[in-house]
mmCIF file of C-alpha atoms in Angstrom:
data_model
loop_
_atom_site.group_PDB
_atom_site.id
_atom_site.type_symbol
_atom_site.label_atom_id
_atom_site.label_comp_id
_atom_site.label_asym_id
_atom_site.label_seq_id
_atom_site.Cartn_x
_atom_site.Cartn_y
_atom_site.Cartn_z
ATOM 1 C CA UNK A 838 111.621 175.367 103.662
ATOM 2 C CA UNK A 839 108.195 175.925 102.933
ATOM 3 C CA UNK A 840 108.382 176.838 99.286
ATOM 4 C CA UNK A 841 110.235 173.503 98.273
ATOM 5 C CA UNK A 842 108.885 171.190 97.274
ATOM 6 C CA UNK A 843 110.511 167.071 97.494
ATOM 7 C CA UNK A 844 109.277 164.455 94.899
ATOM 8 C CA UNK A 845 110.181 161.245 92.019
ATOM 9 C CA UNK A 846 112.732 162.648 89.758
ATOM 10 C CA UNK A 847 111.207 162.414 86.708
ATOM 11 C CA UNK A 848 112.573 162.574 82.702
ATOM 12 C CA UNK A 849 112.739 166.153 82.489
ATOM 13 C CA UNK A 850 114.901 166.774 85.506
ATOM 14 C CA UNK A 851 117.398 164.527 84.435
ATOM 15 C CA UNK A 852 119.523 167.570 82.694
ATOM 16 C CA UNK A 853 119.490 169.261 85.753
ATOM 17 C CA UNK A 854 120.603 166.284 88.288
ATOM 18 C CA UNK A 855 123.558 165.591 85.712
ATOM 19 C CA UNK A 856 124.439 169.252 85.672
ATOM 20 C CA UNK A 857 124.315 168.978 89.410
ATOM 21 C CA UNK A 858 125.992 165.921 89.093
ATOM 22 C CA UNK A 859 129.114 166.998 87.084
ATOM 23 C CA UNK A 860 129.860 170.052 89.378
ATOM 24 C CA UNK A 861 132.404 169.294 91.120
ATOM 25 C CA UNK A 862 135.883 167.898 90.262
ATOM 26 C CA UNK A 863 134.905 164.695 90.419
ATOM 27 C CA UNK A 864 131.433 164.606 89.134
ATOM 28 C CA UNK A 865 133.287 166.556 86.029
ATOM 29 C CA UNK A 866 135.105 163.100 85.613
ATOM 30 C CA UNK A 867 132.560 161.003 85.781
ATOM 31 C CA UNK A 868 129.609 162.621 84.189
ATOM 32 C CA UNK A 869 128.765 163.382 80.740
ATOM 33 C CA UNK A 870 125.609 165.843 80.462
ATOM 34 C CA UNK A 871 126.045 166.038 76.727
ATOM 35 C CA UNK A 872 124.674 162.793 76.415
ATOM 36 C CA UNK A 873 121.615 161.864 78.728
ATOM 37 C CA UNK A 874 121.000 158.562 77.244
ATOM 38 C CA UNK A 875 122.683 156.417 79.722
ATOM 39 C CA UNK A 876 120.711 158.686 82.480
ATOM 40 C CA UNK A 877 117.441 158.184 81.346
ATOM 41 C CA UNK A 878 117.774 154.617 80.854
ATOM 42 C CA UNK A 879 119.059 154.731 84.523
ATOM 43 C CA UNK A 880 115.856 156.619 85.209
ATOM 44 C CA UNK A 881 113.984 153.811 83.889
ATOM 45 C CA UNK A 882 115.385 150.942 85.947
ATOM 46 C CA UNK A 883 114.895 152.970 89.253
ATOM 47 C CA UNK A 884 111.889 154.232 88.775
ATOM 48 C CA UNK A 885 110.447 150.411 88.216
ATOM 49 C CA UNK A 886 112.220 149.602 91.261
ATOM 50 C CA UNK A 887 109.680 149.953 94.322
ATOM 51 C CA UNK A 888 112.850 150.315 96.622
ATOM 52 C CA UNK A 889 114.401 152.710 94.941
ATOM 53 C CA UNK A 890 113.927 156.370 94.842
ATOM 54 C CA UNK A 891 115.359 159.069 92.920
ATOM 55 C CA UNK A 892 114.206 162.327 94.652
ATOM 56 C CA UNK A 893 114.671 166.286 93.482
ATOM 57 C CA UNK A 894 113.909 169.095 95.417
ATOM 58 C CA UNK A 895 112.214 171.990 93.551
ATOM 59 C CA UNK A 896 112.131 175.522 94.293
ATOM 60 C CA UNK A 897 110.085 177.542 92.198
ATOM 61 C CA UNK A 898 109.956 175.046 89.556
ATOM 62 C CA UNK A 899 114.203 174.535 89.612
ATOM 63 C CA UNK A 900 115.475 171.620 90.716
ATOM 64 C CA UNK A 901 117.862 172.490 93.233
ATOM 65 C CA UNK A 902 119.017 169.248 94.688
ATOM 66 C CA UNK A 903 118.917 165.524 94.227
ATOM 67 C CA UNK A 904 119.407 162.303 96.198
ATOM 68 C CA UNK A 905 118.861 158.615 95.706
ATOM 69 C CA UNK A 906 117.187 156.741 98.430
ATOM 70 C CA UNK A 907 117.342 153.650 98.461
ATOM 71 C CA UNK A 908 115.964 150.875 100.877
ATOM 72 C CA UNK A 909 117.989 147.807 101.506
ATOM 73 C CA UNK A 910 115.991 144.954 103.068
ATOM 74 C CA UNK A 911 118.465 142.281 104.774
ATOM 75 C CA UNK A 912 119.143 139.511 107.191
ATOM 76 C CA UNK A 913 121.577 141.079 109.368
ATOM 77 C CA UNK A 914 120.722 142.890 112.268
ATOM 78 C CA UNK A 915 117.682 140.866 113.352
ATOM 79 C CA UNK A 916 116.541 140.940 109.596
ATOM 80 C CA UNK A 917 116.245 144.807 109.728
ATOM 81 C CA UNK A 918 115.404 146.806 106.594
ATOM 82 C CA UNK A 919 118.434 149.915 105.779
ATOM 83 C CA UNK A 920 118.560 152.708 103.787
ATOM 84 C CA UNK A 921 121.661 153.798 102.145
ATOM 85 C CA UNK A 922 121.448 157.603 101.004
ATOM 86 C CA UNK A 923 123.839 158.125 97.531
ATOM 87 C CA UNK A 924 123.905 161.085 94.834
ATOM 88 C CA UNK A 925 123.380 163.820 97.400
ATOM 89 C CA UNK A 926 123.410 167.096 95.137
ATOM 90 C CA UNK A 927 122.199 170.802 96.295
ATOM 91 C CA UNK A 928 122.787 173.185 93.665
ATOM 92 C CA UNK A 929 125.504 175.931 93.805
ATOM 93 C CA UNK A 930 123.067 178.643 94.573
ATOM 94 C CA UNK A 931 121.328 176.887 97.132
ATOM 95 C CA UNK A 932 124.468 175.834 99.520
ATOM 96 C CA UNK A 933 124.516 177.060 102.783
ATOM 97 C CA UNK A 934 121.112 177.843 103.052
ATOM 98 C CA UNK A 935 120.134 174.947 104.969
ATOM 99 C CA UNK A 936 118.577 172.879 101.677
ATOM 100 C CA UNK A 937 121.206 169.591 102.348
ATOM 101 C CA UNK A 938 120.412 169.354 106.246
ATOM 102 C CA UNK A 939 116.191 169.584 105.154
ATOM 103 C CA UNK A 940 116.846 167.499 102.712
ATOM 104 C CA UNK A 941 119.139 164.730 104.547
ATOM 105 C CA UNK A 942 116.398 164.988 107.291
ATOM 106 C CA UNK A 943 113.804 164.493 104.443
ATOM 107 C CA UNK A 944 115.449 161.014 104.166
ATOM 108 C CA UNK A 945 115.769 159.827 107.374
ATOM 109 C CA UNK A 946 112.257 160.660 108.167
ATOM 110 C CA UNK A 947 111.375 158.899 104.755
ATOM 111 C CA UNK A 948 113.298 155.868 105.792
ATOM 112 C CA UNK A 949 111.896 155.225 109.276
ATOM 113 C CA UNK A 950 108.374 155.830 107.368
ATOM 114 C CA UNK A 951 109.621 152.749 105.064
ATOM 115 C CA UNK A 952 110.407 151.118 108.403
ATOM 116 C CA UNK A 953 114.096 151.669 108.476
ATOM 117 C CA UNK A 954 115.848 150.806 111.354
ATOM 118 C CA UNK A 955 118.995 152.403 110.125
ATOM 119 C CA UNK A 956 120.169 154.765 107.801
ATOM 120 C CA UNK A 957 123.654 154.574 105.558
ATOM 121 C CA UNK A 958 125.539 157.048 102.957
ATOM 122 C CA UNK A 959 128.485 157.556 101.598
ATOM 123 C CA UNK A 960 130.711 159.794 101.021
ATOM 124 C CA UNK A 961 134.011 160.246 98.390
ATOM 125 C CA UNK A 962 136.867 159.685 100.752
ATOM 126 C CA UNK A 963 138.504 162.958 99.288
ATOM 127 C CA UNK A 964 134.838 165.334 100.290
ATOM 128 C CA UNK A 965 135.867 166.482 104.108
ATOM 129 C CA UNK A 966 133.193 169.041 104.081
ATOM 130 C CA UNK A 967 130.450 166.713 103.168
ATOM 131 C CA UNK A 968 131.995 164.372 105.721
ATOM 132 C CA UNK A 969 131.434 167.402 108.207
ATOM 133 C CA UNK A 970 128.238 167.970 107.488
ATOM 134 C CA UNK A 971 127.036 164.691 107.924
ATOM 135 C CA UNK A 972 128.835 164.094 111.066
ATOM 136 C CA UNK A 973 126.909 167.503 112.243
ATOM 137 C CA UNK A 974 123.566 165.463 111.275
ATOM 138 C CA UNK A 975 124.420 162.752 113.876
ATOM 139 C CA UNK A 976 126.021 160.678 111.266
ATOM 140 C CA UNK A 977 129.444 158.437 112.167
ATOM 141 C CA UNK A 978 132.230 157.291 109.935
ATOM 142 C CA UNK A 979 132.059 153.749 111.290
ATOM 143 C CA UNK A 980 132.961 151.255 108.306
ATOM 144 C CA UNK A 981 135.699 151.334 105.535
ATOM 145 C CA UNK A 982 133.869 151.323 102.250
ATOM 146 C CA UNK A 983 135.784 149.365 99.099
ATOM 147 C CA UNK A 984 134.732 149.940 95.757
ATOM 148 C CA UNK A 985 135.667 147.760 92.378
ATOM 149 C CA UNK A 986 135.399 149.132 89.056
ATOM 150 C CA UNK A 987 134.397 146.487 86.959
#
């Protein structure tokens, strides 16, 4: 994947993450691309954030993908530093052509670089083929994840 290129998200590709975002049923529930407000503010907080990092990869000057990485530095585990993976996006154009396995191993060599010791996502319950291609990446559906809407 020579001719992409990974780096910060940054205000102008905001449009195109929350396009990315919104398609898919439900992305198209949860997102709103006609108003980027809340988004850039979002951008803002993240990108003052040292252990969090909003990433896009670009292809020709198109963002075609998107992922949040973000490292998690804890107690557990022999006081071992995690990163959890979130917002994983490739573009409709670019699926299947190996962009979300470069990318995912992007990540994970971006995490042990940050001196990771292990490396979460997650997944919508209801996404089976992103569960399958994650599993295919060595990853393992070991923990029950609970979510409150507050």
């Amino acid at each position: 994947m020579g001719d992409l290129e990974i780096r910060p998200a940054a205000s102008d590709d905001v449009p195109a993450i929350v396009a990315m975002l919104a398609d898919d049923p439900l992305g198209a529930q949860r997102e709103s691309p006609d108003d980027l407000t809340p988004y850039l503010a979002a951008l803002e907080r993240l990108s003052a954030d040292p252990n969090q990092h909003l990433m896009v990869a670009v292809r020709e000057g198109r963002v075609v993908g998107t992922l949040q990485l973000t490292v998690l530095p804890g107690l557990s585990r022999k006081g071992s530093t995690r990163a959890l993976i979130e917002g994983v996006r490739i573009h409709s154009d670019e699926r299947g052509s190996g962009l979300g396995t470069w990318f995912i191993e992007w990540a994970i060599e971006e995490s042990r670089r940050q001196g990771c010791q292990l490396v979460e996502l997650t997944s919508d319950a209801t996404r089976t083929d992103a569960h399958r291609f994650y599993e295919r990446l060595g990853f393992t559906a070991s923990h029950v994840g609970f979510k409150l809407a507050l």
